[in-house]
Tab-separated table of C-alpha atoms in Angstrom:
chain	number	residue	atom	x	y	z
A	1	MET	CA	98.952	66.166	103.648
A	2	LEU	CA	95.903	68.346	103.314
A	3	PRO	CA	94.467	68.890	99.845
A	4	MET	CA	94.912	72.275	98.258
A	5	ASN	CA	92.193	74.850	98.702
A	6	ALA	CA	88.919	73.723	97.212
A	7	PRO	CA	87.543	76.209	94.700
A	8	ALA	CA	84.677	78.403	95.793
A	9	THR	CA	81.285	77.634	94.311
A	10	PRO	CA	80.834	80.056	91.411
A	11	SER	CA	77.061	80.300	91.837
A	12	THR	CA	77.429	81.815	95.309
A	13	LEU	CA	79.710	84.634	94.216
A	14	VAL	CA	78.757	88.005	92.800
A	15	ASP	CA	81.272	89.317	90.254
A	16	PRO	CA	83.923	86.686	90.960
A	17	LEU	CA	87.483	86.776	89.707
A	18	VAL	CA	87.757	83.725	87.447
A	19	ILE	CA	91.219	82.295	86.849
A	20	ALA	CA	91.639	79.053	84.930
A	21	GLY	CA	87.995	78.169	85.566
A	22	THR	CA	88.107	78.716	89.326
A	23	SER	CA	86.149	81.560	90.904
A	24	TYR	CA	87.528	83.727	93.676
A	25	ARG	CA	85.685	86.239	95.816
A	26	SER	CA	88.692	88.492	96.349
A	27	ARG	CA	90.418	90.395	93.581
A	28	LEU	CA	93.383	91.142	95.821
A	29	LEU	CA	96.265	88.674	95.658
A	30	VAL	CA	99.052	89.045	98.178
A	31	GLY	CA	102.614	87.983	98.679
A	32	THR	CA	103.880	86.459	101.910
A	33	GLY	CA	107.367	87.983	102.059
A	34	LYS	CA	108.935	90.762	104.138
A	35	TYR	CA	106.742	90.425	107.241
A	36	ARG	CA	108.206	90.526	110.748
A	37	ASP	CA	107.036	87.011	111.566
A	38	PHE	CA	104.457	84.425	110.583
A	39	ASN	CA	101.850	85.846	112.967
A	40	GLU	CA	102.011	89.199	111.244
A	41	THR	CA	101.946	87.451	107.870
A	42	ARG	CA	98.797	85.604	108.776
A	43	ASP	CA	97.026	88.561	110.403
A	44	ALA	CA	97.766	90.826	107.438
A	45	ILE	CA	96.638	88.274	104.901
A	46	VAL	CA	93.421	87.572	106.767
A	47	ALA	CA	92.775	91.336	106.979
A	48	SER	CA	93.392	91.666	103.225
A	49	GLY	CA	90.703	89.100	102.466
A	50	ALA	CA	93.014	87.568	99.858
A	51	GLU	CA	92.378	83.968	98.866
A	52	ILE	CA	95.396	83.566	96.597
A	53	VAL	CA	98.795	83.965	98.248
A	54	THR	CA	102.165	83.819	96.532
A	55	VAL	CA	105.052	81.837	97.968
A	56	ALA	CA	108.659	81.435	96.925
A	57	ILE	CA	110.418	78.097	96.459
A	58	ARG	CA	113.816	77.949	98.147
A	59	ARG	CA	116.379	75.409	99.300
A	60	THR	CA	115.609	74.080	102.768
A	61	ASN	CA	118.139	74.669	105.534
A	62	ILE	CA	119.606	71.198	105.817
A	63	GLY	CA	120.261	70.151	109.388
A	64	GLN	CA	119.003	73.360	110.949
A	65	ASN	CA	115.999	73.830	113.192
A	66	ALA	CA	113.974	70.870	112.044
A	67	ASN	CA	111.134	72.077	114.241
A	68	GLU	CA	111.125	75.738	113.286
A	69	PRO	CA	107.678	77.032	112.305
A	70	SER	CA	106.914	77.087	108.617
A	71	LEU	CA	104.867	79.351	106.409
A	72	LEU	CA	102.585	76.425	105.678
A	73	ASP	CA	101.668	76.203	109.356
A	74	ALA	CA	100.768	79.914	109.437
A	75	LEU	CA	98.824	79.776	106.168
A	76	PRO	CA	97.382	76.288	105.814
A	77	PRO	CA	97.017	75.237	102.176
A	78	SER	CA	93.496	74.104	103.065
A	79	GLU	CA	92.514	77.738	103.662
A	80	PHE	CA	94.395	79.555	100.906
A	81	THR	CA	95.176	78.970	97.261
A	82	TYR	CA	98.942	78.906	96.984
A	83	LEU	CA	100.580	80.568	94.036
A	84	PRO	CA	104.191	79.357	93.932
A	85	ASN	CA	106.412	81.812	92.094
A	86	SER	CA	109.712	81.713	90.252
A	87	ALA	CA	110.879	84.965	91.814
A	88	GLY	CA	114.602	85.472	91.586
A	89	CYS	CA	115.038	83.277	88.497
A	90	TYR	CA	116.973	84.799	85.612
A	91	THR	CA	116.568	82.096	82.962
A	92	ALA	CA	113.627	80.172	81.549
A	93	ASP	CA	115.238	76.884	82.616
A	94	GLU	CA	115.644	77.964	86.253
A	95	ALA	CA	112.082	79.238	86.341
A	96	VAL	CA	110.641	76.033	84.879
A	97	ARG	CA	112.639	73.857	87.297
A	98	THR	CA	111.568	75.994	90.238
A	99	LEU	CA	107.897	75.866	89.325
A	100	ARG	CA	108.009	72.119	88.736
A	101	LEU	CA	109.415	71.763	92.260
A	102	GLY	CA	106.623	74.032	93.497
A	103	ARG	CA	104.016	71.854	91.821
A	104	GLU	CA	105.477	68.731	93.418
A	105	LEU	CA	105.658	70.489	96.790
A	106	LEU	CA	101.963	71.354	96.555
A	107	ASP	CA	100.770	67.925	95.447
A	108	GLY	CA	100.344	68.628	91.760
A	109	HIS	CA	98.755	72.068	92.139
A	110	LYS	CA	98.865	73.525	88.605
A	111	LEU	CA	98.529	77.252	89.290
A	112	CYS	CA	101.807	79.155	89.287
A	113	LYS	CA	103.226	82.638	88.940
A	114	LEU	CA	105.926	82.805	86.302
A	115	GLU	CA	108.502	85.519	86.773
A	116	VAL	CA	111.833	85.669	84.957
A	117	LEU	CA	113.951	88.663	85.823
A	118	GLY	CA	116.401	90.396	83.551
A	119	ASP	CA	118.201	92.814	85.826
A	120	SER	CA	119.146	92.510	89.475
A	121	THR	CA	118.871	96.236	90.163
A	122	SER	CA	115.556	97.114	88.525
A	123	LEU	CA	114.130	93.557	88.749
A	124	PHE	CA	112.673	94.258	85.321
A	125	PRO	CA	111.341	91.097	83.644
A	126	ASN	CA	113.265	89.409	80.843
A	127	VAL	CA	110.413	89.048	78.396
A	128	ARG	CA	112.252	86.734	75.986
A	129	GLU	CA	113.033	84.237	78.747
A	130	THR	CA	109.517	84.682	80.134
A	131	LEU	CA	108.013	83.703	76.761
A	132	ILE	CA	110.250	80.625	76.515
A	133	ALA	CA	109.366	79.522	80.044
A	134	ALA	CA	105.650	80.170	79.473
A	135	GLU	CA	105.647	77.884	76.429
A	136	LYS	CA	107.317	75.086	78.380
A	137	LEU	CA	105.058	75.431	81.405
A	138	VAL	CA	101.839	75.568	79.374
A	139	ALA	CA	102.962	72.479	77.431
A	140	ASP	CA	103.630	70.797	80.775
A	141	GLY	CA	100.073	71.432	81.987
A	142	PHE	CA	100.587	74.431	84.260
A	143	ASP	CA	98.063	77.240	84.672
A	144	VAL	CA	100.459	80.140	84.252
A	145	MET	CA	99.838	83.583	85.699
A	146	VAL	CA	102.658	85.562	84.190
A	147	TYR	CA	104.503	88.612	85.470
A	148	THR	CA	105.650	90.747	82.569
A	149	SER	CA	106.474	94.261	81.471
A	150	ASP	CA	103.625	96.565	80.466
A	151	ASP	CA	104.305	95.887	76.784
A	152	PRO	CA	101.040	95.109	74.958
A	153	ILE	CA	102.818	92.968	72.358
A	154	ALA	CA	104.422	90.784	75.015
A	155	ALA	CA	101.040	90.534	76.730
A	156	ARG	CA	99.388	89.402	73.504
A	157	GLU	CA	102.064	86.778	72.847
A	158	LEU	CA	101.759	85.433	76.402
A	159	GLU	CA	98.006	85.179	75.903
A	160	GLN	CA	98.494	83.320	72.609
A	161	ILE	CA	100.865	80.869	74.318
A	162	GLY	CA	98.048	79.907	76.674
A	163	CYS	CA	98.764	81.658	79.967
A	164	VAL	CA	95.726	82.053	82.242
A	165	ALA	CA	96.393	85.605	83.462
A	166	ILE	CA	98.623	88.459	82.334
A	167	MET	CA	100.253	90.412	85.157
A	168	PRO	CA	102.049	93.526	83.957
A	169	LEU	CA	104.054	95.639	86.355
A	170	ALA	CA	102.686	99.037	87.331
A	171	SER	CA	106.172	100.126	88.400
A	172	LEU	CA	109.274	98.346	89.683
A	173	ILE	CA	108.891	95.460	92.149
A	174	GLY	CA	108.918	96.758	95.700
A	175	SER	CA	109.200	100.390	94.583
A	176	GLY	CA	105.778	101.607	95.723
A	177	MET	CA	105.809	104.064	92.817
A	178	GLY	CA	102.235	103.280	91.807
A	179	ILE	CA	100.654	103.172	88.335
A	180	LEU	CA	103.295	104.873	86.190
A	181	ASN	CA	101.869	104.081	82.775
A	182	PRO	CA	98.091	103.746	82.822
A	183	TRP	CA	98.085	104.186	79.046
A	184	ASN	CA	100.013	100.986	78.448
A	185	LEU	CA	97.843	99.133	80.941
A	186	ARG	CA	94.785	100.324	79.005
A	187	LEU	CA	96.277	99.065	75.741
A	188	ILE	CA	96.817	95.664	77.341
A	189	LEU	CA	93.340	95.631	78.886
A	190	GLU	CA	91.589	96.588	75.660
A	191	GLN	CA	93.019	93.689	73.690
A	192	ALA	CA	93.175	90.995	76.389
A	193	LYS	CA	90.591	88.243	76.678
A	194	LEU	CA	92.287	86.978	79.842
A	195	PRO	CA	92.250	88.501	83.306
A	196	VAL	CA	94.866	91.257	83.541
A	197	LEU	CA	96.202	91.898	87.043
A	198	VAL	CA	98.611	94.602	88.086
A	199	ASP	CA	101.550	92.877	89.719
A	200	ALA	CA	104.221	95.019	91.345
A	201	GLY	CA	104.576	98.697	92.066
A	202	VAL	CA	101.475	99.471	94.118
A	203	GLY	CA	102.411	101.732	97.043
A	204	THR	CA	99.179	102.729	98.686
A	205	ALA	CA	95.437	102.202	98.520
A	206	SER	CA	94.716	104.750	95.793
A	207	ASP	CA	97.156	102.923	93.471
A	208	ALA	CA	95.131	99.747	93.868
A	209	SER	CA	91.903	101.627	93.186
A	210	ILE	CA	93.365	103.208	90.051
A	211	ALA	CA	94.398	99.783	88.749
A	212	MET	CA	90.897	98.462	89.298
A	213	GLU	CA	89.244	101.569	87.813
A	214	LEU	CA	91.305	101.012	84.675
A	215	GLY	CA	89.578	97.651	84.375
A	216	CYS	CA	92.154	95.308	85.823
A	217	ALA	CA	90.720	92.025	87.058
A	218	GLY	CA	92.800	92.180	90.211
A	219	VAL	CA	95.930	93.419	91.910
A	220	LEU	CA	98.844	91.459	93.323
A	221	MET	CA	100.999	93.135	95.954
A	222	ASN	CA	103.357	92.352	98.787
A	223	THR	CA	105.638	95.194	99.903
A	224	ALA	CA	102.876	97.830	100.004
A	225	ILE	CA	101.279	95.872	102.834
A	226	ALA	CA	104.300	94.287	104.503
A	227	LYS	CA	106.319	97.505	104.682
A	228	ALA	CA	103.507	99.847	105.680
A	229	ARG	CA	103.941	101.232	109.200
A	230	GLU	CA	100.899	99.174	110.222
A	231	PRO	CA	100.732	96.224	107.829
A	232	ILE	CA	97.447	94.828	109.109
A	233	ARG	CA	95.686	98.167	108.775
A	234	MET	CA	97.143	98.630	105.289
A	235	ALA	CA	95.964	95.142	104.337
A	236	ARG	CA	92.432	96.211	105.238
A	237	ALA	CA	92.883	99.454	103.292
A	238	MET	CA	93.958	97.489	100.249
A	239	ARG	CA	90.957	95.187	100.476
A	240	LEU	CA	88.646	98.209	100.543
A	241	ALA	CA	90.581	99.975	97.777
A	242	VAL	CA	90.371	97.004	95.432
A	243	GLU	CA	86.656	96.640	96.146
A	244	ALA	CA	86.060	100.381	95.682
A	245	GLY	CA	88.027	100.480	92.447
A	246	ARG	CA	86.166	97.479	91.076
A	247	GLU	CA	82.789	98.982	91.994
A	248	ALA	CA	83.760	102.289	90.378
A	249	PHE	CA	84.861	100.487	87.221
A	250	LEU	CA	81.574	98.569	87.034
A	251	ALA	CA	79.542	101.683	87.846
A	252	GLY	CA	81.230	103.634	85.050
A	253	ARG	CA	82.614	107.004	85.938
A	254	MET	CA	80.987	110.240	84.785
A	255	PRO	CA	82.590	111.860	81.757
A	256	ARG	CA	85.342	114.371	82.423
A	257	LYS	CA	84.145	117.845	81.455
A	258	HIS	CA	87.054	120.136	80.881
A	259	TYR	CA	86.341	123.800	81.662
A	260	GLU	CA	82.645	123.095	82.209
A	261	ALA	CA	81.172	123.171	85.696
A	262	SER	CA	77.723	121.812	86.489
A	263	PRO	CA	75.988	122.631	89.779
A	264	SER	CA	74.645	119.757	91.821
A	265	SER	CA	72.018	121.913	93.547
A	266	PRO	CA	68.939	123.394	91.853
A	267	THR	CA	69.564	126.694	90.097
A	268	SER	CA	66.023	127.942	90.852
A	269	GLY	CA	64.257	128.758	94.124
A	270	LEU	CA	67.168	130.638	95.635
A	271	ILE	CA	66.048	133.161	98.276
A	272	GLY	CA	66.128	136.740	97.099
A	273	SER	CA	65.591	135.745	93.472
B	1	MET	CA	129.933	57.558	103.386
B	2	LEU	CA	128.434	58.949	100.210
B	3	THR	CA	129.486	62.287	98.790
B	4	LEU	CA	126.563	64.191	97.324
B	5	SER	CA	125.868	67.676	96.131
B	6	LEU	CA	123.121	68.676	98.529
B	7	ASN	CA	121.537	72.062	97.794
B	8	GLY	CA	124.706	73.074	96.013
B	9	VAL	CA	127.074	71.997	98.815
B	10	GLN	CA	129.352	68.939	98.601
B	11	THR	CA	128.183	66.888	101.550
B	12	ASP	CA	129.262	63.543	103.032
B	13	VAL	CA	126.257	61.644	104.283
B	14	ALA	CA	126.401	58.610	106.529
B	15	LEU	CA	124.809	56.267	104.042
B	16	GLU	CA	126.591	53.420	102.234
B	17	SER	CA	123.675	52.930	99.934
B	18	GLY	CA	120.087	53.819	100.255
B	19	THR	CA	117.096	55.609	98.869
B	20	ILE	CA	115.763	59.138	98.870
B	21	ALA	CA	113.466	58.013	101.698
B	22	ASP	CA	116.507	57.040	103.785
B	23	LEU	CA	118.118	60.409	103.120
B	24	VAL	CA	114.937	62.332	103.965
B	25	SER	CA	114.724	60.413	107.228
B	26	MET	CA	118.398	61.007	108.047
B	27	LEU	CA	117.979	64.754	107.452
B	28	GLY	CA	114.952	64.930	109.762
B	29	LEU	CA	112.642	65.983	106.960
B	30	VAL	CA	110.010	63.243	107.239
B	31	GLY	CA	106.524	64.763	107.101
B	32	LYS	CA	107.851	68.180	106.080
B	33	ARG	CA	106.386	69.738	102.965
B	34	ILE	CA	109.387	69.535	100.653
B	35	ALA	CA	110.116	68.730	97.039
B	36	ILE	CA	113.220	66.998	95.738
B	37	GLU	CA	115.055	67.177	92.450
B	38	ARG	CA	117.703	64.531	91.724
B	39	ASN	CA	120.134	65.267	88.910
B	40	GLY	CA	117.696	67.733	87.415
B	41	GLU	CA	114.630	65.484	87.603
B	42	ILE	CA	111.784	65.786	90.105
B	43	VAL	CA	111.489	62.798	92.419
B	44	PRO	CA	107.769	62.424	93.227
B	45	ARG	CA	107.047	61.800	96.893
B	46	SER	CA	105.550	58.442	95.950
B	47	ARG	CA	108.945	57.316	94.647
B	48	TYR	CA	111.186	58.333	97.555
B	49	ALA	CA	111.340	54.730	98.758
B	50	THR	CA	112.314	53.323	95.368
B	51	THR	CA	114.701	56.023	94.112
B	52	PRO	CA	118.342	55.298	94.963
B	53	VAL	CA	120.834	57.848	96.243
B	54	GLU	CA	124.178	57.374	94.520
B	55	ARG	CA	127.646	58.832	94.839
B	56	GLY	CA	127.879	62.198	93.092
B	57	ASP	CA	124.129	62.780	92.875
B	58	ARG	CA	123.064	66.392	92.640
B	59	LEU	CA	120.103	66.824	94.976
B	60	GLU	CA	117.975	69.897	95.528
B	61	ILE	CA	115.591	69.879	98.473
B	62	VAL	CA	113.219	72.830	98.574
B	63	GLY	CA	110.348	74.194	100.603
B	64	ALA	CA	107.903	77.097	100.430
B	65	VAL	CA	108.960	80.387	102.018
B	66	GLY	CA	107.496	83.863	102.143
B	67	GLY	CA	107.685	85.681	98.829
B	68	GLY	CA	105.826	87.972	96.488
């Protein structure tokens, strides 16, 4: 078995995303679901520039197609940092079991994405179960990146438990509705000492830029790329949007001036004056 | 034959007695990136050869698939 992705050297990176002490060049994290095939998955993820890719943990098909291609062949763990998730789990116990299996599957890899859902229609997180699972996983040595609602109190409690990144939703998973409550995201960002990443809801490139302009450390998305008409082109758009949003955040936008225009060209030297 | 719960399905496997390693081999999963839980406990890969499979065991065998 190949070792998991070696961390990048922090000294070579400008403005890295640092999660649990490891530096990453890309602030875009991507899921690996909903693509037409593994070739498209790989091409889109390469185009996105993402280094961290989420995967789901599911029962193997016993006795079927022993030689069918696997996701791990398309995205070798030597080239990407895998982020096994507990997607589809509805209790803390299921989520913890799933992520322990993911850790074993990936040779003791500690980084995981905790997600405990509370409703099968909205896929809204069950924050109480999420908190319980986070406590267990942190005690068990996991580096927990946690999907949660955009509730600043839940975010603070997850930080106090010892998660390594807080990942509030921007809107419902797979909805593509964009950043519906920037005010709550700002409340979370202003108090958090951990990286805050928008996870879920991004629909198009401008949504990713808005998340980054708000000060998010990164964005995690899947459907916005996989279900675009041209996923590989959208993956590239998302890479550029995350970079643009980050640069704009660091640059600091000009103040908004309501009802006050200011010409960009000189007001003197006009002909005929 | 041993009757096991294999990924939630009652399954008869052609083993009289044996280990997780024997089962993995019989299922054609040698060398595949999988993880196994036996009766709610992870079986580390290093212990496949020394962990018995017994009648009525509840086994979960998982892999990584695309997801977000």
